[in-house]
PDB file of C-alpha atoms in Angstrom:
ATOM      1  CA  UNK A   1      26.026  51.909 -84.130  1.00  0.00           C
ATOM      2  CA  UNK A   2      29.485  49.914 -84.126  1.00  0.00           C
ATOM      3  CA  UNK A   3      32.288  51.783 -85.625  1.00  0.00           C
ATOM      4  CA  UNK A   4      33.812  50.300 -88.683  1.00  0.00           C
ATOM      5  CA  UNK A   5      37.214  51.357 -89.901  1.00  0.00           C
ATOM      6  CA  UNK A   6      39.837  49.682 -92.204  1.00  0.00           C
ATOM      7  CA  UNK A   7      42.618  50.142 -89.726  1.00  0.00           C
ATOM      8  CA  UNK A   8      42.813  50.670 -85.978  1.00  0.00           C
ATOM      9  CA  UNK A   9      45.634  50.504 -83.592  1.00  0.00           C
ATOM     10  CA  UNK A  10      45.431  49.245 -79.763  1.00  0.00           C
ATOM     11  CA  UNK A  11      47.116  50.379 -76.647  1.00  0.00           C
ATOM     12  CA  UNK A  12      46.727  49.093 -72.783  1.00  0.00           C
ATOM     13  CA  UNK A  13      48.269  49.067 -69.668  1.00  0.00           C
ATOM     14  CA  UNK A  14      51.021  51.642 -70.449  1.00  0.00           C
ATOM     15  CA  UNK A  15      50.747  52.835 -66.816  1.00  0.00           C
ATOM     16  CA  UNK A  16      52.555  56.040 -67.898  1.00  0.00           C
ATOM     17  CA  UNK A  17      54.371  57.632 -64.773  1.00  0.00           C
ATOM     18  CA  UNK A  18      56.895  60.498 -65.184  1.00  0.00           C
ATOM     19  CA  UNK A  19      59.086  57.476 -62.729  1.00  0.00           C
ATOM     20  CA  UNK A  20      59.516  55.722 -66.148  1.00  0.00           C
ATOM     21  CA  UNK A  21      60.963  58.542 -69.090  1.00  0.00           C
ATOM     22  CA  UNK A  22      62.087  55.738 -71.298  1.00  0.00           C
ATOM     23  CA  UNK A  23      57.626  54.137 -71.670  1.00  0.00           C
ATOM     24  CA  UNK A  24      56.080  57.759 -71.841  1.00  0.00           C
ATOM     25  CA  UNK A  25      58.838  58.812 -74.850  1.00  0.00           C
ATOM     26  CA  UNK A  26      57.802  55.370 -76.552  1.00  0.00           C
ATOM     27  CA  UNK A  27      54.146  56.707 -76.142  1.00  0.00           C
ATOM     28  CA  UNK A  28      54.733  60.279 -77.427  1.00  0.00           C
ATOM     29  CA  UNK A  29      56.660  58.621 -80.324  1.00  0.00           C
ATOM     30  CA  UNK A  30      53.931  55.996 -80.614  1.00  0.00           C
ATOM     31  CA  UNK A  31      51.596  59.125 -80.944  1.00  0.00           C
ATOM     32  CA  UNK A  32      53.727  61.347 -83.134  1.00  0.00           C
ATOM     33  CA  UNK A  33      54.814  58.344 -85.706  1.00  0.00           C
ATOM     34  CA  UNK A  34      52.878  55.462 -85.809  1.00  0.00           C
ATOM     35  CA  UNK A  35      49.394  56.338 -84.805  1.00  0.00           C
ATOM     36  CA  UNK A  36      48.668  58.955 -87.628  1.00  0.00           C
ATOM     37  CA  UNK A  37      49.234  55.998 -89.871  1.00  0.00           C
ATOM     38  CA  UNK A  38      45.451  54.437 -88.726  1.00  0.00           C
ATOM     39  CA  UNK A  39      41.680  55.337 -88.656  1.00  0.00           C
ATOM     40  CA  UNK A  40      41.349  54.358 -85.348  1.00  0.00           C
ATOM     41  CA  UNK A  41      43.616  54.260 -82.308  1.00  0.00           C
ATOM     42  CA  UNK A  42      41.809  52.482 -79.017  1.00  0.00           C
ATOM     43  CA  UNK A  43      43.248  53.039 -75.865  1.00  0.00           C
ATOM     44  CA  UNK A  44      41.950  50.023 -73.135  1.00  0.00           C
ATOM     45  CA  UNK A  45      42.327  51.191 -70.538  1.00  0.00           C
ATOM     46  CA  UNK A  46      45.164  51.946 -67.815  1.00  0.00           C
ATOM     47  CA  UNK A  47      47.272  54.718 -69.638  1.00  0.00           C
ATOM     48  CA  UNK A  48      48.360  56.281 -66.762  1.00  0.00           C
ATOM     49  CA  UNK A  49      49.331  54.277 -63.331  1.00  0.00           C
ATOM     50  CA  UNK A  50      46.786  56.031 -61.742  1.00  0.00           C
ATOM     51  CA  UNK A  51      44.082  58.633 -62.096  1.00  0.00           C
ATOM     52  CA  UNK A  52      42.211  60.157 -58.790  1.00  0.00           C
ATOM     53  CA  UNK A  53      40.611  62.928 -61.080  1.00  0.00           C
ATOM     54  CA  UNK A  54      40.514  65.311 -64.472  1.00  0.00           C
ATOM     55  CA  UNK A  55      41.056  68.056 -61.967  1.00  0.00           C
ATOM     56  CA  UNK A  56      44.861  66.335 -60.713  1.00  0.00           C
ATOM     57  CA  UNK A  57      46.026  66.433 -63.723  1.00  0.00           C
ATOM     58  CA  UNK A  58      46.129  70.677 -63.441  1.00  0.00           C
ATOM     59  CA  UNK A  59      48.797  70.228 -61.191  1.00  0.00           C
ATOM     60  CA  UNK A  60      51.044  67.465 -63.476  1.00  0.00           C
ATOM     61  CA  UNK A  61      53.290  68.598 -65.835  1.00  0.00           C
ATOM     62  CA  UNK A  62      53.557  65.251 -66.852  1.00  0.00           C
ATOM     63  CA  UNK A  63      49.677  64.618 -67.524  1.00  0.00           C
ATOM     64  CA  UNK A  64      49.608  67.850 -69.243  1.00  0.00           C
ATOM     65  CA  UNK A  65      52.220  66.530 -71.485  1.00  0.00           C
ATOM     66  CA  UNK A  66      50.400  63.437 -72.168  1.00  0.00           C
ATOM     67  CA  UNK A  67      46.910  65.507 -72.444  1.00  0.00           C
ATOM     68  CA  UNK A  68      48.486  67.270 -75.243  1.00  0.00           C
ATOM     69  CA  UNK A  69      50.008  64.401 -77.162  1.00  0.00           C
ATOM     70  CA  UNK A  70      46.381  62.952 -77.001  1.00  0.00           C
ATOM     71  CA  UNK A  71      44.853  66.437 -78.381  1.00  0.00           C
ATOM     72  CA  UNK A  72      47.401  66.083 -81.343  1.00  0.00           C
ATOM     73  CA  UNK A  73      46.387  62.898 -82.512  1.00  0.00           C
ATOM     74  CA  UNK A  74      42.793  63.441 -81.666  1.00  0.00           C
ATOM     75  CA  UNK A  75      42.973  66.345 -84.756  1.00  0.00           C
ATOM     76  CA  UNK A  76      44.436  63.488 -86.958  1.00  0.00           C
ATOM     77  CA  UNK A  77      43.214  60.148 -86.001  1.00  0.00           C
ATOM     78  CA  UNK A  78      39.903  59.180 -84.492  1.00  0.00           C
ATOM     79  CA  UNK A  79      41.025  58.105 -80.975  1.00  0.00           C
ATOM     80  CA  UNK A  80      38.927  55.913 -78.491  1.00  0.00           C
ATOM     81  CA  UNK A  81      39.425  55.669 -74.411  1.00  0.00           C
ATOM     82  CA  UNK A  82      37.869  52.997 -72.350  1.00  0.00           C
ATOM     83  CA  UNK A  83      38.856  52.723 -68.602  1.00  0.00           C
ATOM     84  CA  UNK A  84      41.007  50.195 -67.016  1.00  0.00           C
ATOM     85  CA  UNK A  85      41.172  49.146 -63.506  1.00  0.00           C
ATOM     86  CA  UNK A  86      43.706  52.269 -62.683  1.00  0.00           C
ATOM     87  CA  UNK A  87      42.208  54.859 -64.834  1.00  0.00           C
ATOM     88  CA  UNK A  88      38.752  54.299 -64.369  1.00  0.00           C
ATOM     89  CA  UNK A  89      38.053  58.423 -62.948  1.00  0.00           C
ATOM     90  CA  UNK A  90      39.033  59.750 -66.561  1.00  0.00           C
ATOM     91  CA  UNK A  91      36.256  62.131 -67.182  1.00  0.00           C
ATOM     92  CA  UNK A  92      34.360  64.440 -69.480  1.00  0.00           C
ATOM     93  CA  UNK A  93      36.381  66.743 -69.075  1.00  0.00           C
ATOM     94  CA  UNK A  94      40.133  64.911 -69.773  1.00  0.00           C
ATOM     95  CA  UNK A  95      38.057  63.320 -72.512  1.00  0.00           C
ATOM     96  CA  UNK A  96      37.279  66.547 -74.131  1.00  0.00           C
ATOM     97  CA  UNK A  97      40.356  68.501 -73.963  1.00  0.00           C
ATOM     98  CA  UNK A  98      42.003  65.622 -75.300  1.00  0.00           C
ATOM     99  CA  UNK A  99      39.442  65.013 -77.892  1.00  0.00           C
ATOM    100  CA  UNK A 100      39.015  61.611 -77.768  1.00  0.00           C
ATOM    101  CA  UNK A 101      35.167  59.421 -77.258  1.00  0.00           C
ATOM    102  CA  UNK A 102      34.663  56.956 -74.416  1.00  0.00           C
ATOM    103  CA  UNK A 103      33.924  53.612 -75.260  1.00  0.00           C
ATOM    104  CA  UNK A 104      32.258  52.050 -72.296  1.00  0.00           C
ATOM    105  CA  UNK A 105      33.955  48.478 -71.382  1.00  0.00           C
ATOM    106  CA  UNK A 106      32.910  46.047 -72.953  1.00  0.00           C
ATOM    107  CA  UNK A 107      32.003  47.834 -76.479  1.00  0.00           C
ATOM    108  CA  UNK A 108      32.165  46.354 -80.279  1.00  0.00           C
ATOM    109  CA  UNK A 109      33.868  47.402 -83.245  1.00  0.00           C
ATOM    110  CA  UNK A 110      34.337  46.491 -86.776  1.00  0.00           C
ATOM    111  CA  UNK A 111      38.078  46.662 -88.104  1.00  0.00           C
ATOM    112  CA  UNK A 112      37.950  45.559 -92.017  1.00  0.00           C
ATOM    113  CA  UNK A 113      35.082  43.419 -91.610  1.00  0.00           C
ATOM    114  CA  UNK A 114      35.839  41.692 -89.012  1.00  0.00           C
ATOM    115  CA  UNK A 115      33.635  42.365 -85.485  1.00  0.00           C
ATOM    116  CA  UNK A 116      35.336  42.386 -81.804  1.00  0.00           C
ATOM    117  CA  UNK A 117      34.424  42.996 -78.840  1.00  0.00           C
ATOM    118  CA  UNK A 118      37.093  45.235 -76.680  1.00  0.00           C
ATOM    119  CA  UNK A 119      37.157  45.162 -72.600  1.00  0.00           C
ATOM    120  CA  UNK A 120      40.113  46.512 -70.238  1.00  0.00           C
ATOM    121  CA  UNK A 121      41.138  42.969 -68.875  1.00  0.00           C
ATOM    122  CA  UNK A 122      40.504  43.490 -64.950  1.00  0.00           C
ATOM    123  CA  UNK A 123      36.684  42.613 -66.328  1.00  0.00           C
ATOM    124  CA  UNK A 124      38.093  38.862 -67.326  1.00  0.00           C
ATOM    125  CA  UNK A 125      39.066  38.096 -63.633  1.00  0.00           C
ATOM    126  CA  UNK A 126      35.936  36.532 -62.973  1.00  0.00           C
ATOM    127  CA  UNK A 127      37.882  34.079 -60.241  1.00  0.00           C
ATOM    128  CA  UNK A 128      38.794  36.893 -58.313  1.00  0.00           C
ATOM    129  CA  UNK A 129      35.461  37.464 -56.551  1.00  0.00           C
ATOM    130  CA  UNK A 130      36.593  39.780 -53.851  1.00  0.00           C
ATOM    131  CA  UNK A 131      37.652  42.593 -56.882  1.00  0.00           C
ATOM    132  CA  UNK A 132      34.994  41.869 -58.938  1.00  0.00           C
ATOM    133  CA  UNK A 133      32.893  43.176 -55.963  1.00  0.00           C
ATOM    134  CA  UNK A 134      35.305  46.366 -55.264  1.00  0.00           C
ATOM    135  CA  UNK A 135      34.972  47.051 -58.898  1.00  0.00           C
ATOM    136  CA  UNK A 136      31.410  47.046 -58.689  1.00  0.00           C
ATOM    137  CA  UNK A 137      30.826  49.551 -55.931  1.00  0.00           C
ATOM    138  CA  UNK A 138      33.978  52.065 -57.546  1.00  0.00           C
ATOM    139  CA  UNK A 139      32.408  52.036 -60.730  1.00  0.00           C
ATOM    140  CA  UNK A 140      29.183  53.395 -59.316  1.00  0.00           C
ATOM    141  CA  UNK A 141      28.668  57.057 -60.331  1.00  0.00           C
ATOM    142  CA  UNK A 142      27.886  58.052 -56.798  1.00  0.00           C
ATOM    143  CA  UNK A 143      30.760  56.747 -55.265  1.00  0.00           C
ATOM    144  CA  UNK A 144      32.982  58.024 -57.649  1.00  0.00           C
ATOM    145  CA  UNK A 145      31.283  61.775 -57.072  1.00  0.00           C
ATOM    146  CA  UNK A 146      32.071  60.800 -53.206  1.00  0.00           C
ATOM    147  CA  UNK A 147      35.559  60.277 -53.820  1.00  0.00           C
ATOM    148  CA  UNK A 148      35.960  63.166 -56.566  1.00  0.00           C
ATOM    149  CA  UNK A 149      35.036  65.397 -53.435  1.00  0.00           C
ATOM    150  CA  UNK A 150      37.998  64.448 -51.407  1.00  0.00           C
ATOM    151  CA  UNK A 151      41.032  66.609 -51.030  1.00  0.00           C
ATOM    152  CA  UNK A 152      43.058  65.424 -54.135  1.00  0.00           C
ATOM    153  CA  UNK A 153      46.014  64.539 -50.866  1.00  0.00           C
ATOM    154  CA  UNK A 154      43.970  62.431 -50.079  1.00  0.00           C
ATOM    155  CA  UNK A 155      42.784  60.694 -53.128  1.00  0.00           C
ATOM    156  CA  UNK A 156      46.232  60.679 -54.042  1.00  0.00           C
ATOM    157  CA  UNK A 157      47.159  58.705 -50.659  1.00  0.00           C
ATOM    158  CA  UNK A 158      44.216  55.913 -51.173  1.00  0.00           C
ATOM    159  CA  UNK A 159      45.431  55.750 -54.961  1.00  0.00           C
ATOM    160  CA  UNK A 160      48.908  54.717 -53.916  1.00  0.00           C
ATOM    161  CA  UNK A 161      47.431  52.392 -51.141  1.00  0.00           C
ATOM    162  CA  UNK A 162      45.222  50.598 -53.300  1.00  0.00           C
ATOM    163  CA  UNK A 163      48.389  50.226 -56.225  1.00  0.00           C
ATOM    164  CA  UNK A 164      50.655  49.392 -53.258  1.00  0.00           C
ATOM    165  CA  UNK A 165      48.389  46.814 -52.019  1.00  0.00           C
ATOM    166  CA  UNK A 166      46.823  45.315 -55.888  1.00  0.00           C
ATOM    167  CA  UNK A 167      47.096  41.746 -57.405  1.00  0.00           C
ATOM    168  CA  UNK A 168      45.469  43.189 -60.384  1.00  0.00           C
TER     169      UNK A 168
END
């Protein structure tokens, strides 16, 4: 079933990092102030810069923070998460505490009558063969339970690599 509300509001690519105060206060605002004002808020993908794993964010401050903003809204606004290219290891459990549903990439949606079809916008860069392939194989449930097993140092260390080292 496509969900169908009269208003919605869209985030992406925030890439909220406790380096940059000045984007995660327009995003607690943003949640506090405008958001409440909809039916729907979607979030596409790539909230945070990076994600290596629900369990990480125990140990953030900063995620908490940001996991609590989300569990506001979630009691006043039905609130939406699809995974981007940097977030993609958001899980169950993030999702629930949070309250918000995934919406797997791409997914449809009805906004007064009118139909679209939402994606996180890594999926468009069909030129780019060589990440189209890497986001293949770390999309794959079994690699991601591979890497979810790592010491979070260490997923930590390949996150920054791979952000260090991205054209996307």
């Amino acid at each position: 079933m496509i969900p169908q509300y009269a208003s919605a509001l869209f985030i992406s690519d925030l890439h909220l990092t406790p380096s940059m105060p000045l984007t995660a206060q327009r995003f607690f605002d943003f949640c506090e102030k405008d958001a409440p004002k909809v039916e729907a808020v979607f979030i596409l993908g790539d909230l945070f810069e990076y994600w290596v794993g629900d369990d990480a964010a125990q140990h953030s401050p900063f995620q908490q923070e940001v996991k609590h903003a989300l569990a506001t809204l979630s009691t006043k606004v039905k609130t939406y998460y699809l995974h981007g290219n940097r977030d993609f290891l958001v899980g169950k459990h993030f999702l629930s505490k949070t309250g918000m549903t995934f919406m797997p990439d791409p997914s449809k949606i009805n906004i007064a009558g009118s139909e679209y079809v939402l994606c996180h916008g890594d999926s468009l860069c069909t030129a780019d063969i060589g990440y189209q392939v890497f986001r293949g194989w770390v999309r794959k449930a079994w690699i991601q339970k591979l890497f979810l097993k790592l010491p979070l140092k260490w997923r930590r260390s390949i996150a920054n690599h791979l952000r260090n080292n991205s054209g996307v």
